[in-house]
Tab-separated table of C-alpha atoms in Angstrom:
chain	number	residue	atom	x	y	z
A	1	UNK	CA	0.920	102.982	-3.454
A	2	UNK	CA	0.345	105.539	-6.257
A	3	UNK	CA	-1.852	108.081	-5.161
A	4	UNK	CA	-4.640	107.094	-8.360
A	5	UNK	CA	-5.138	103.958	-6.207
A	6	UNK	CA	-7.103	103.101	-2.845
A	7	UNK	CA	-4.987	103.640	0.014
A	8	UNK	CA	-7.412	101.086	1.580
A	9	UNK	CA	-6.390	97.410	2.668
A	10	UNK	CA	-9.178	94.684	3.276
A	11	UNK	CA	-7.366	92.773	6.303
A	12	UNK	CA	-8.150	88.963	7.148
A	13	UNK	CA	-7.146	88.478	10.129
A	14	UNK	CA	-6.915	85.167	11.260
A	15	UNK	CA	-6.267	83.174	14.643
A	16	UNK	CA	-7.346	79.906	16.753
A	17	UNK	CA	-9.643	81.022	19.894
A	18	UNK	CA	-8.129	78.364	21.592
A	19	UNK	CA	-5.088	75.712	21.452
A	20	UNK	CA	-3.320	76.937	18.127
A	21	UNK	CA	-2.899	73.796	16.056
A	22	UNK	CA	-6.450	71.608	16.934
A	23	UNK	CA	-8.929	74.536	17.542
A	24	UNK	CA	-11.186	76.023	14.598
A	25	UNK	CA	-9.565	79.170	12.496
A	26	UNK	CA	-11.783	82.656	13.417
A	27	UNK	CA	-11.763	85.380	10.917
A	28	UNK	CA	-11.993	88.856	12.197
A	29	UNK	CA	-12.525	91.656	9.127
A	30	UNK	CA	-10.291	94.562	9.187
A	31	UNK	CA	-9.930	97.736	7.467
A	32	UNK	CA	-6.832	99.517	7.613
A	33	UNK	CA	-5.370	102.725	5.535
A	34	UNK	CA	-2.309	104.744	4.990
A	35	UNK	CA	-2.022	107.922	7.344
A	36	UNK	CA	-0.460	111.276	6.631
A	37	UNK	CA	0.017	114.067	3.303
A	38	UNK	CA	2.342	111.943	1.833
A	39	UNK	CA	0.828	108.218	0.974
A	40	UNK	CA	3.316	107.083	-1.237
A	41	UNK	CA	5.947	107.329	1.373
A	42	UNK	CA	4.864	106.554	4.997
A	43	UNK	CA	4.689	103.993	7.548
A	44	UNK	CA	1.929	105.103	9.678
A	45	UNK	CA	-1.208	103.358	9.439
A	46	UNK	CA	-4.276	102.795	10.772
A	47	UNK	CA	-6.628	99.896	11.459
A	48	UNK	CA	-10.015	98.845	12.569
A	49	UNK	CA	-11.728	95.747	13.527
A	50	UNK	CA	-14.784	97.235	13.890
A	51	UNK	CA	-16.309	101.092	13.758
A	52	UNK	CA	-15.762	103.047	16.139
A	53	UNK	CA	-12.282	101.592	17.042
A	54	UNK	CA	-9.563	102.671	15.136
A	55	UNK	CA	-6.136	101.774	16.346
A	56	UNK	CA	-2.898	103.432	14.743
A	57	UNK	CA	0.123	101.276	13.988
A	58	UNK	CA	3.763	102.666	12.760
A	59	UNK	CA	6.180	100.695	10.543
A	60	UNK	CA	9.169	101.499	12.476
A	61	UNK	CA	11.300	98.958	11.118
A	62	UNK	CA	11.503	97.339	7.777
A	63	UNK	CA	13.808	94.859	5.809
A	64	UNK	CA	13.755	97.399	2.732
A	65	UNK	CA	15.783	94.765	0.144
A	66	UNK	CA	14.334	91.468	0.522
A	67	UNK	CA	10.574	92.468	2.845
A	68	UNK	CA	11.601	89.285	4.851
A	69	UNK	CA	10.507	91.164	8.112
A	70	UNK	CA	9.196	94.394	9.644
A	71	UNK	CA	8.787	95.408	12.993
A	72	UNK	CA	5.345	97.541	14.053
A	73	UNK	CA	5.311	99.669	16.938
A	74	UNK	CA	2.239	101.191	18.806
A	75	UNK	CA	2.360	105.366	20.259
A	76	UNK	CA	1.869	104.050	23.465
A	77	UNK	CA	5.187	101.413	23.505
A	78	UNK	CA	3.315	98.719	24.985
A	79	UNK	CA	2.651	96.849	21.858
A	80	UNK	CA	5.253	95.840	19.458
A	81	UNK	CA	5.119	92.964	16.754
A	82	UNK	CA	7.932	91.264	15.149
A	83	UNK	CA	6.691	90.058	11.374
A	84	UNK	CA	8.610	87.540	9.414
A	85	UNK	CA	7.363	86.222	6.049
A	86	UNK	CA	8.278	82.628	6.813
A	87	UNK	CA	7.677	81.045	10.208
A	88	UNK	CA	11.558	81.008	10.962
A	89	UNK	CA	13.819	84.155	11.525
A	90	UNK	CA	17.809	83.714	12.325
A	91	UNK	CA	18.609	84.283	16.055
A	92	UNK	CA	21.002	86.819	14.800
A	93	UNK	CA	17.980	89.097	12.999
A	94	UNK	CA	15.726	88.414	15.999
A	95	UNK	CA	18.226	89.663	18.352
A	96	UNK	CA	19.381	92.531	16.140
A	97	UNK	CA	15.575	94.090	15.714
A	98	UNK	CA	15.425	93.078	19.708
A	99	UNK	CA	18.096	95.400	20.425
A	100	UNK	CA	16.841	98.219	17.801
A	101	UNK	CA	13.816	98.385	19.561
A	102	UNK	CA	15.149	99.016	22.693
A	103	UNK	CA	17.578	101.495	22.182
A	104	UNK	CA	16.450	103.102	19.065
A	105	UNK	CA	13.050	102.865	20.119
A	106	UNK	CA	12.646	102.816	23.583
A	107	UNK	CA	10.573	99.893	24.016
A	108	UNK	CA	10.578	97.930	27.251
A	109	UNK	CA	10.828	93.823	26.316
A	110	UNK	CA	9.781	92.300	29.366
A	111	UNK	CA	6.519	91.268	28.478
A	112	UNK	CA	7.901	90.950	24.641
A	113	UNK	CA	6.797	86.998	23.700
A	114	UNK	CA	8.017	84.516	20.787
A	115	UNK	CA	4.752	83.025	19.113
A	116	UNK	CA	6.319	79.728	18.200
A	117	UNK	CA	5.364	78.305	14.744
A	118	UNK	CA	4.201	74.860	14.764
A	119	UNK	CA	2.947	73.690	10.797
A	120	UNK	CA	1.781	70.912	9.759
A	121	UNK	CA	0.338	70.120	6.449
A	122	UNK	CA	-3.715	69.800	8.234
A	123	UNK	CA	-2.778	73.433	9.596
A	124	UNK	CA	-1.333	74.968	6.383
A	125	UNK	CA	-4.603	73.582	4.366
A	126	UNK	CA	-7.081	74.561	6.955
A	127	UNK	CA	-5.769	78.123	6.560
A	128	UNK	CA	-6.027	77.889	2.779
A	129	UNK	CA	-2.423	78.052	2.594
A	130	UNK	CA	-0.088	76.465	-0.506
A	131	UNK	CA	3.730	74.557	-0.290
A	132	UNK	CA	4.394	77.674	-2.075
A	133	UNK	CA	3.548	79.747	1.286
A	134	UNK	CA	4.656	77.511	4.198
A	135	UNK	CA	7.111	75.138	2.449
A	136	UNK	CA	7.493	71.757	3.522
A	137	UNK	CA	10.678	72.607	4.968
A	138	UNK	CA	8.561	74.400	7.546
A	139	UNK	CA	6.029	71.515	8.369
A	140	UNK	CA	7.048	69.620	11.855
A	141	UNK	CA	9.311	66.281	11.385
A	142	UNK	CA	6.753	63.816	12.590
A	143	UNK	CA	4.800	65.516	9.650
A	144	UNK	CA	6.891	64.533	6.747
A	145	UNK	CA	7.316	61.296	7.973
């Protein structure tokens, strides 16, 4: 971000509470910002839900041609999220950032967990989400049918 700008981001972060695709959507508020001397270049960040917590988060990964995924890392290593712009990633990418995270990072998997992506049209409009963001192509079978 140019430096004349906000370094601030207005995060909506949403979720179910319970059972992802029938449950209500929550909304929890963040704030996060860009950490460091240099803001036009960095990938440390840090975000709050709420004041006083502040929680830091690192790019460490990042598909710099196309943004189709980056991988966020945590100080500690117990926290690590794979993101993917559309709710499928090859096998061969998701094993490839799998294995940079281990040995480039030092990261230990075993607790590591898939999220799988279930989307149906009801889902994609209750989030206020467009064909343009979760394509049809995405949507379950026994949805387009």
């Amino acid at each position: 971000l140019p430096s004349t700008k906000s370094n601030d981001i207005d995060i909506n972060f949403t979720y179910n509470k319970a059972e992802p695709i029938t449950s209500p959507v929550k909304s929890l508020p963040q704030k996060g910002w860009l950490k460091g001397d240099n803001k036009d270049d960095t990938g440390d960040w840090v975000v709050s839900p709420f004041r006083p917590i502040k929680m830091p988060y690192t790019i460490i990964e990042l598909d710099d041609v196309s943004y189709d995924w980056a991988v966020i890392g945590y100080p500690s290593r117990e926290y690590c999220w794979i993101l993917g712009r559309k709710p499928t990633m090859s096998e061969e990418t998701y094993k490839d950032l799998i294995s940079r995270l281990e040995t480039k990072h030092q990261y230990d998997l075993d607790g590591l967990r898939k999220v799988p992506q279930v989307w149906t049209k009801a889902e994609r409009e209750k989030r206020g989400l467009t064909e343009k963001d979760i394509p049809d192509e995405f949507l379950t079978k026994e949805e387009l049918n």
